[in-house]
Amino acid sequence: MTLNQLLTLLLPEIVLTVAAFVVLGLDLIWRGDEVRGRWLPWVAFLGVLLTLVATIAVWPMAGVGGRPLALTVGQGFGGDAIPMMALDGLALFFKLFTVLVLLIVTLSAGEYVQTHTPFRGEFYALMLLAGLSIMLASAATNLVMIYLAIEFLSITSYVLTGYLRDDPRSTEAAIKYFIYGAGASAVMLYGFSLLYGATGTTDLAAIATALTAGSTTVRWLVFPATIMALAGLGFKIALVPFHQWSPDAYEGAPTPVTAFLSVGPKAAGFAVLMRLLLTALPGFQVDWVGVLAGVAIITMSLGNLVALRQTNVKRLLAYSSIAQAGYMLIGLAALAPLSESWTTGLNGLLLYLFAYLFTNLGAFAIVIAVENRTGSAQISDFAGLIRRAPFLAVAMFIFLLSLIGIPPTGGFLGKLFVFGAAIQQRMILLAVVGIINSVVSVYYYYAIIREMFFGQAGDAESIPVTPSLKLVVGVNAVMVLAIALYAEPFIRLATESVQMLAAKF
Amino acid sequence: MIPLYWWLVVAAALFCIGLYGVLSRKNAIGVLMGIELMLNAVNVNLVAFWRYVTPQTLTGQVFAIFVITVAAAEAAVGLAIIIAAYRRRDTVIVDELDIMRW
């Protein structure tokens, strides 16, 4: 591959990087605080929009099997460069996913950032760079690149979480996030080093080859390495033994950042987990499927049970998102051969993530709108929302239905696919626990619904909503419904994205 | 030559000491030091594996250099966050940062 070809295939990442630095630069040179504050989010938005165009432009270039991204260095330099990333279905899916997350978050952050912090340029620049790291992580095919991308994502997330320097909650959230996160990534890295030692390579596909060719004595080394890698990625996804950071980080972080954290790092974690387990460790499936199923069960149950007693909506959504990650993990635990049926587990996972993206970001956009007006995000702040802002209340109702998994919403379709995969794989226990948990979750989601529709508002004034927030909420609500009612293209997108990974099983 | 597993035992010991530090220290700076120990254990591992398993390629060494670089970046951000918290709360003891719980 020549340099030109390589740069063409990397276009989405390049455009996003340039956009981040343009935002940063404009923040420095643009005079007039008022004007700058109003227009910077739109500059960021435009940058992400261009990234979307670039992603669509490179989409057909990936081909069926995907392409490794490496330069042809030529003779005298020891042959070709080692590919660190690939442009394939999974990478493209997560590029699109990231772009959508960034579009929604930059649009909904406007007023919140304007009123809460004087440092706006860095906020948007960091947000775009965090998005870039998700793109890199989901495309990485080498342990070195995976580590670098995950760490890139972690560091930007720490800074964003502690962004409100003068707010004690924000700094406390950042410290907790940082300590858990740095510990988890060190454990993951130790696992990677063992994997490298067992196989002598850091390339995922080459690891798989080395493991099948090598003796079975490395098994005792690979199993702990897998568990350790799972610890680091489980931390990003907020799976249960590694979830303690998430409620605190979600509650303390600026709300647009919370929205981002609840979707972005989870997606990156799942992307890397899928690639690592399915490309590098398919021979050890018997080992890790049991672990994933166990983790999925405790993640769903604990997330839901603790969510029952929350009074802060941000914290409630944090526990709810832990539970949602548990449902998604079912898709990975119950993966099936592609040719046999409509659900491979993996396509259910991606479909679930896609629906979850619109659902959760929409719900957080409403939290932002309410918080802009009331200054806090207790469940009681939502009292009488149907009279104060009918549009928000109805949209929130749709998002909560989707989180519960009631048709006709995207959340229902996602749950249908992952539970369907579990039943098909004869993992009945997994499906039953999932369904029981969905029923339990109705209780705490209903607490918000009851408050919105039947609660007495202490303050009867209507809540003003900025046009961009209105747009975000409206588009998200429509998308949540569209994924269920007009499901075919979304299912096809998810299925085609995992075809290459799933074809091996 | 010293056998490979000697190096691995040293690295594992270093890793465990670091992990113990992360889990038991109350002071955020102490936790940070524990994390650095864990990362150094990884570096010992990587370089030892490079020397004994794949001396013909540079993968292990390059990985170790990346780890050192990223550890520095992480420490910089971590210390900045700890300082920000200290300015606001006058403490770096993790147990005392307890506005939010459950």
PDB file of N, CA and C in Angstrom, chain A residues 119-187:
ATOM      1  N   PHE A 119     -13.697  27.570  29.851  1.00  0.00           N
ATOM      2  CA  PHE A 119     -12.760  26.953  28.906  1.00  0.00           C
ATOM      3  C   PHE A 119     -13.524  26.085  27.926  1.00  0.00           C
ATOM      4  N   ARG A 120     -13.979  26.684  26.809  1.00  0.00           N
ATOM      5  CA  ARG A 120     -14.885  25.942  25.931  1.00  0.00           C
ATOM      6  C   ARG A 120     -14.177  25.249  24.801  1.00  0.00           C
ATOM      7  N   GLY A 121     -13.155  25.907  24.250  1.00  0.00           N
ATOM      8  CA  GLY A 121     -12.472  25.320  23.093  1.00  0.00           C
ATOM      9  C   GLY A 121     -11.888  23.966  23.445  1.00  0.00           C
ATOM     10  N   GLU A 122     -11.196  23.909  24.596  1.00  0.00           N
ATOM     11  CA  GLU A 122     -10.574  22.645  24.999  1.00  0.00           C
ATOM     12  C   GLU A 122     -11.622  21.569  25.173  1.00  0.00           C
ATOM     13  N   PHE A 123     -12.794  21.959  25.670  1.00  0.00           N
ATOM     14  CA  PHE A 123     -13.834  20.965  25.908  1.00  0.00           C
ATOM     15  C   PHE A 123     -14.183  20.243  24.621  1.00  0.00           C
ATOM     16  N   TYR A 124     -14.473  21.043  23.570  1.00  0.00           N
ATOM     17  CA  TYR A 124     -14.878  20.406  22.312  1.00  0.00           C
ATOM     18  C   TYR A 124     -13.716  19.666  21.676  1.00  0.00           C
ATOM     19  N   ALA A 125     -12.505  20.253  21.787  1.00  0.00           N
ATOM     20  CA  ALA A 125     -11.338  19.587  21.202  1.00  0.00           C
ATOM     21  C   ALA A 125     -11.123  18.232  21.869  1.00  0.00           C
ATOM     22  N   LEU A 126     -11.193  18.204  23.210  1.00  0.00           N
ATOM     23  CA  LEU A 126     -11.005  16.944  23.922  1.00  0.00           C
ATOM     24  C   LEU A 126     -12.086  15.943  23.560  1.00  0.00           C
ATOM     25  N   MET A 127     -13.309  16.447  23.399  1.00  0.00           N
ATOM     26  CA  MET A 127     -14.406  15.559  23.051  1.00  0.00           C
ATOM     27  C   MET A 127     -14.153  14.905  21.686  1.00  0.00           C
ATOM     28  N   LEU A 128     -13.708  15.709  20.716  1.00  0.00           N
ATOM     29  CA  LEU A 128     -13.424  15.150  19.395  1.00  0.00           C
ATOM     30  C   LEU A 128     -12.267  14.161  19.459  1.00  0.00           C
ATOM     31  N   LEU A 129     -11.250  14.478  20.285  1.00  0.00           N
ATOM     32  CA  LEU A 129     -10.108  13.571  20.380  1.00  0.00           C
ATOM     33  C   LEU A 129     -10.517  12.266  21.055  1.00  0.00           C
ATOM     34  N   ALA A 130     -11.417  12.358  22.042  1.00  0.00           N
ATOM     35  CA  ALA A 130     -11.914  11.130  22.660  1.00  0.00           C
ATOM     36  C   ALA A 130     -12.627  10.285  21.612  1.00  0.00           C
ATOM     37  N   GLY A 131     -13.388  10.952  20.740  1.00  0.00           N
ATOM     38  CA  GLY A 131     -14.045  10.230  19.648  1.00  0.00           C
ATOM     39  C   GLY A 131     -13.034   9.572  18.730  1.00  0.00           C
ATOM     40  N   LEU A 132     -11.967  10.315  18.422  1.00  0.00           N
ATOM     41  CA  LEU A 132     -10.904   9.770  17.573  1.00  0.00           C
ATOM     42  C   LEU A 132     -10.343   8.495  18.184  1.00  0.00           C
ATOM     43  N   SER A 133     -10.162   8.511  19.520  1.00  0.00           N
ATOM     44  CA  SER A 133      -9.570   7.332  20.147  1.00  0.00           C
ATOM     45  C   SER A 133     -10.501   6.127  20.044  1.00  0.00           C
ATOM     46  N   ILE A 134     -11.811   6.361  20.043  1.00  0.00           N
ATOM     47  CA  ILE A 134     -12.730   5.230  19.873  1.00  0.00           C
ATOM     48  C   ILE A 134     -12.573   4.643  18.477  1.00  0.00           C
ATOM     49  N   MET A 135     -12.455   5.534  17.478  1.00  0.00           N
ATOM     50  CA  MET A 135     -12.243   5.053  16.109  1.00  0.00           C
ATOM     51  C   MET A 135     -10.982   4.212  16.016  1.00  0.00           C
ATOM     52  N   LEU A 136      -9.896   4.703  16.648  1.00  0.00           N
ATOM     53  CA  LEU A 136      -8.633   3.975  16.579  1.00  0.00           C
ATOM     54  C   LEU A 136      -8.746   2.633  17.294  1.00  0.00           C
ATOM     55  N   ALA A 137      -9.402   2.647  18.467  1.00  0.00           N
ATOM     56  CA  ALA A 137      -9.503   1.404  19.244  1.00  0.00           C
ATOM     57  C   ALA A 137     -10.277   0.350  18.473  1.00  0.00           C
ATOM     58  N   SER A 138     -11.359   0.772  17.800  1.00  0.00           N
ATOM     59  CA  SER A 138     -12.189  -0.229  17.137  1.00  0.00           C
ATOM     60  C   SER A 138     -11.528  -0.751  15.871  1.00  0.00           C
ATOM     61  N   ALA A 139     -10.534  -0.012  15.352  1.00  0.00           N
ATOM     62  CA  ALA A 139      -9.858  -0.476  14.145  1.00  0.00           C
ATOM     63  C   ALA A 139      -8.564  -1.221  14.457  1.00  0.00           C
ATOM     64  N   ALA A 140      -8.126  -1.180  15.714  1.00  0.00           N
ATOM     65  CA  ALA A 140      -6.807  -1.719  16.055  1.00  0.00           C
ATOM     66  C   ALA A 140      -6.778  -3.236  15.953  1.00  0.00           C
ATOM     67  N   THR A 141      -5.717  -3.766  15.338  1.00  0.00           N
ATOM     68  CA  THR A 141      -5.591  -5.217  15.222  1.00  0.00           C
ATOM     69  C   THR A 141      -4.300  -5.699  15.866  1.00  0.00           C
ATOM     70  N   ASN A 142      -3.704  -4.856  16.682  1.00  0.00           N
ATOM     71  CA  ASN A 142      -2.434  -5.197  17.277  1.00  0.00           C
ATOM     72  C   ASN A 142      -2.474  -4.791  18.747  1.00  0.00           C
ATOM     73  N   LEU A 143      -1.900  -5.622  19.624  1.00  0.00           N
ATOM     74  CA  LEU A 143      -1.995  -5.332  21.052  1.00  0.00           C
ATOM     75  C   LEU A 143      -1.430  -3.961  21.402  1.00  0.00           C
ATOM     76  N   VAL A 144      -0.341  -3.569  20.711  1.00  0.00           N
ATOM     77  CA  VAL A 144       0.267  -2.267  20.998  1.00  0.00           C
ATOM     78  C   VAL A 144      -0.727  -1.151  20.698  1.00  0.00           C
ATOM     79  N   MET A 145      -1.350  -1.250  19.510  1.00  0.00           N
ATOM     80  CA  MET A 145      -2.292  -0.216  19.094  1.00  0.00           C
ATOM     81  C   MET A 145      -3.516  -0.214  20.000  1.00  0.00           C
ATOM     82  N   ILE A 146      -3.973  -1.409  20.390  1.00  0.00           N
ATOM     83  CA  ILE A 146      -5.136  -1.485  21.281  1.00  0.00           C
ATOM     84  C   ILE A 146      -4.825  -0.760  22.584  1.00  0.00           C
ATOM     85  N   TYR A 147      -3.638  -1.043  23.136  1.00  0.00           N
ATOM     86  CA  TYR A 147      -3.272  -0.399  24.398  1.00  0.00           C
ATOM     87  C   TYR A 147      -3.213   1.117  24.234  1.00  0.00           C
ATOM     88  N   LEU A 148      -2.556   1.572  23.159  1.00  0.00           N
ATOM     89  CA  LEU A 148      -2.404   3.017  22.967  1.00  0.00           C
ATOM     90  C   LEU A 148      -3.767   3.691  22.807  1.00  0.00           C
ATOM     91  N   ALA A 149      -4.649   3.075  22.024  1.00  0.00           N
ATOM     92  CA  ALA A 149      -5.948   3.695  21.772  1.00  0.00           C
ATOM     93  C   ALA A 149      -6.786   3.729  23.045  1.00  0.00           C
ATOM     94  N   ILE A 150      -6.774   2.618  23.797  1.00  0.00           N
ATOM     95  CA  ILE A 150      -7.570   2.570  25.031  1.00  0.00           C
ATOM     96  C   ILE A 150      -7.048   3.594  26.026  1.00  0.00           C
ATOM     97  N   GLU A 151      -5.726   3.724  26.080  1.00  0.00           N
ATOM     98  CA  GLU A 151      -5.139   4.665  27.029  1.00  0.00           C
ATOM     99  C   GLU A 151      -5.442   6.113  26.609  1.00  0.00           C
ATOM    100  N   PHE A 152      -5.424   6.353  25.307  1.00  0.00           N
ATOM    101  CA  PHE A 152      -5.780   7.654  24.750  1.00  0.00           C
ATOM    102  C   PHE A 152      -7.206   8.016  25.171  1.00  0.00           C
ATOM    103  N   LEU A 153      -8.091   7.049  25.018  1.00  0.00           N
ATOM    104  CA  LEU A 153      -9.485   7.258  25.415  1.00  0.00           C
ATOM    105  C   LEU A 153      -9.574   7.525  26.915  1.00  0.00           C
ATOM    106  N   SER A 154      -8.832   6.745  27.717  1.00  0.00           N
ATOM    107  CA  SER A 154      -8.897   6.914  29.162  1.00  0.00           C
ATOM    108  C   SER A 154      -8.442   8.300  29.559  1.00  0.00           C
ATOM    109  N   ILE A 155      -7.285   8.727  29.042  1.00  0.00           N
ATOM    110  CA  ILE A 155      -6.726  10.000  29.492  1.00  0.00           C
ATOM    111  C   ILE A 155      -7.650  11.157  29.123  1.00  0.00           C
ATOM    112  N   THR A 156      -8.186  11.146  27.896  1.00  0.00           N
ATOM    113  CA  THR A 156      -9.107  12.232  27.539  1.00  0.00           C
ATOM    114  C   THR A 156     -10.358  12.173  28.418  1.00  0.00           C
ATOM    115  N   SER A 157     -10.827  10.956  28.740  1.00  0.00           N
ATOM    116  CA  SER A 157     -12.029  10.863  29.581  1.00  0.00           C
ATOM    117  C   SER A 157     -11.770  11.380  30.989  1.00  0.00           C
ATOM    118  N   TYR A 158     -10.575  11.094  31.543  1.00  0.00           N
ATOM    119  CA  TYR A 158     -10.274  11.602  32.890  1.00  0.00           C
ATOM    120  C   TYR A 158     -10.368  13.120  32.904  1.00  0.00           C
ATOM    121  N   VAL A 159      -9.736  13.737  31.893  1.00  0.00           N
ATOM    122  CA  VAL A 159      -9.711  15.201  31.866  1.00  0.00           C
ATOM    123  C   VAL A 159     -11.129  15.750  31.710  1.00  0.00           C
ATOM    124  N   LEU A 160     -11.910  15.143  30.820  1.00  0.00           N
ATOM    125  CA  LEU A 160     -13.276  15.624  30.604  1.00  0.00           C
ATOM    126  C   LEU A 160     -14.112  15.461  31.863  1.00  0.00           C
ATOM    127  N   THR A 161     -13.913  14.336  32.594  1.00  0.00           N
ATOM    128  CA  THR A 161     -14.694  14.110  33.808  1.00  0.00           C
ATOM    129  C   THR A 161     -14.408  15.183  34.845  1.00  0.00           C
ATOM    130  N   GLY A 162     -13.126  15.557  34.963  1.00  0.00           N
ATOM    131  CA  GLY A 162     -12.770  16.572  35.956  1.00  0.00           C
ATOM    132  C   GLY A 162     -12.804  17.968  35.379  1.00  0.00           C
ATOM    133  N   TYR A 163     -13.599  18.173  34.335  1.00  0.00           N
ATOM    134  CA  TYR A 163     -13.502  19.432  33.599  1.00  0.00           C
ATOM    135  C   TYR A 163     -13.932  20.643  34.404  1.00  0.00           C
ATOM    136  N   LEU A 164     -14.923  20.471  35.283  1.00  0.00           N
ATOM    137  CA  LEU A 164     -15.381  21.611  36.098  1.00  0.00           C
ATOM    138  C   LEU A 164     -14.464  21.700  37.320  1.00  0.00           C
ATOM    139  N   ARG A 165     -13.359  22.394  37.139  1.00  0.00           N
ATOM    140  CA  ARG A 165     -12.305  22.398  38.147  1.00  0.00           C
ATOM    141  C   ARG A 165     -12.774  22.869  39.510  1.00  0.00           C
ATOM    142  N   ASP A 166     -13.744  23.798  39.530  1.00  0.00           N
ATOM    143  CA  ASP A 166     -14.146  24.380  40.800  1.00  0.00           C
ATOM    144  C   ASP A 166     -15.296  23.632  41.448  1.00  0.00           C
ATOM    145  N   ASP A 167     -15.779  22.602  40.781  1.00  0.00           N
ATOM    146  CA  ASP A 167     -16.870  21.827  41.339  1.00  0.00           C
ATOM    147  C   ASP A 167     -16.278  20.615  42.062  1.00  0.00           C
ATOM    148  N   PRO A 168     -16.447  20.526  43.394  1.00  0.00           N
ATOM    149  CA  PRO A 168     -15.822  19.411  44.120  1.00  0.00           C
ATOM    150  C   PRO A 168     -16.271  18.046  43.620  1.00  0.00           C
ATOM    151  N   ARG A 169     -17.521  17.948  43.146  1.00  0.00           N
ATOM    152  CA  ARG A 169     -17.986  16.657  42.651  1.00  0.00           C
ATOM    153  C   ARG A 169     -17.229  16.223  41.414  1.00  0.00           C
ATOM    154  N   SER A 170     -17.006  17.213  40.535  1.00  0.00           N
ATOM    155  CA  SER A 170     -16.345  16.895  39.273  1.00  0.00           C
ATOM    156  C   SER A 170     -14.921  16.401  39.526  1.00  0.00           C
ATOM    157  N   THR A 171     -14.169  17.099  40.403  1.00  0.00           N
ATOM    158  CA  THR A 171     -12.795  16.674  40.655  1.00  0.00           C
ATOM    159  C   THR A 171     -12.770  15.329  41.379  1.00  0.00           C
ATOM    160  N   GLU A 172     -13.719  15.141  42.301  1.00  0.00           N
ATOM    161  CA  GLU A 172     -13.771  13.861  42.999  1.00  0.00           C
ATOM    162  C   GLU A 172     -14.050  12.723  42.016  1.00  0.00           C
ATOM    163  N   ALA A 173     -14.982  12.969  41.102  1.00  0.00           N
ATOM    164  CA  ALA A 173     -15.297  11.960  40.086  1.00  0.00           C
ATOM    165  C   ALA A 173     -14.058  11.634  39.271  1.00  0.00           C
ATOM    166  N   ALA A 174     -13.300  12.695  38.910  1.00  0.00           N
ATOM    167  CA  ALA A 174     -12.114  12.472  38.081  1.00  0.00           C
ATOM    168  C   ALA A 174     -11.085  11.642  38.827  1.00  0.00           C
ATOM    169  N   ILE A 175     -10.877  11.921  40.117  1.00  0.00           N
ATOM    170  CA  ILE A 175      -9.893  11.148  40.887  1.00  0.00           C
ATOM    171  C   ILE A 175     -10.294   9.688  40.950  1.00  0.00           C
ATOM    172  N   LYS A 176     -11.565   9.434  41.229  1.00  0.00           N
ATOM    173  CA  LYS A 176     -11.997   8.038  41.332  1.00  0.00           C
ATOM    174  C   LYS A 176     -11.850   7.329  39.994  1.00  0.00           C
ATOM    175  N   TYR A 177     -12.277   8.015  38.941  1.00  0.00           N
ATOM    176  CA  TYR A 177     -12.181   7.446  37.603  1.00  0.00           C
ATOM    177  C   TYR A 177     -10.723   7.143  37.284  1.00  0.00           C
ATOM    178  N   PHE A 178      -9.857   8.108  37.600  1.00  0.00           N
ATOM    179  CA  PHE A 178      -8.451   7.951  37.257  1.00  0.00           C
ATOM    180  C   PHE A 178      -7.824   6.771  37.997  1.00  0.00           C
ATOM    181  N   ILE A 179      -8.086   6.669  39.297  1.00  0.00           N
ATOM    182  CA  ILE A 179      -7.432   5.619  40.080  1.00  0.00           C
ATOM    183  C   ILE A 179      -7.890   4.235  39.627  1.00  0.00           C
ATOM    184  N   TYR A 180      -9.202   4.067  39.484  1.00  0.00           N
ATOM    185  CA  TYR A 180      -9.683   2.766  39.000  1.00  0.00           C
ATOM    186  C   TYR A 180      -9.164   2.498  37.596  1.00  0.00           C
ATOM    187  N   GLY A 181      -9.227   3.522  36.767  1.00  0.00           N
ATOM    188  CA  GLY A 181      -8.893   3.344  35.349  1.00  0.00           C
ATOM    189  C   GLY A 181      -7.429   3.010  35.147  1.00  0.00           C
ATOM    190  N   ALA A 182      -6.545   3.735  35.830  1.00  0.00           N
ATOM    191  CA  ALA A 182      -5.118   3.473  35.656  1.00  0.00           C
ATOM    192  C   ALA A 182      -4.787   2.078  36.176  1.00  0.00           C
ATOM    193  N   GLY A 183      -5.396   1.687  37.303  1.00  0.00           N
ATOM    194  CA  GLY A 183      -5.166   0.338  37.828  1.00  0.00           C
ATOM    195  C   GLY A 183      -5.640  -0.715  36.842  1.00  0.00           C
ATOM    196  N   ALA A 184      -6.851  -0.530  36.316  1.00  0.00           N
ATOM    197  CA  ALA A 184      -7.413  -1.526  35.400  1.00  0.00           C
ATOM    198  C   ALA A 184      -6.573  -1.638  34.138  1.00  0.00           C
ATOM    199  N   SER A 185      -6.097  -0.491  33.619  1.00  0.00           N
ATOM    200  CA  SER A 185      -5.349  -0.590  32.370  1.00  0.00           C
ATOM    201  C   SER A 185      -3.975  -1.209  32.614  1.00  0.00           C
ATOM    202  N   ALA A 186      -3.410  -1.030  33.829  1.00  0.00           N
ATOM    203  CA  ALA A 186      -2.140  -1.697  34.125  1.00  0.00           C
ATOM    204  C   ALA A 186      -2.339  -3.215  34.172  1.00  0.00           C
ATOM    205  N   VAL A 187      -3.457  -3.656  34.768  1.00  0.00           N
ATOM    206  CA  VAL A 187      -3.745  -5.093  34.811  1.00  0.00           C
ATOM    207  C   VAL A 187      -3.908  -5.640  33.392  1.00  0.00           C
TER     208      VAL A 187
END
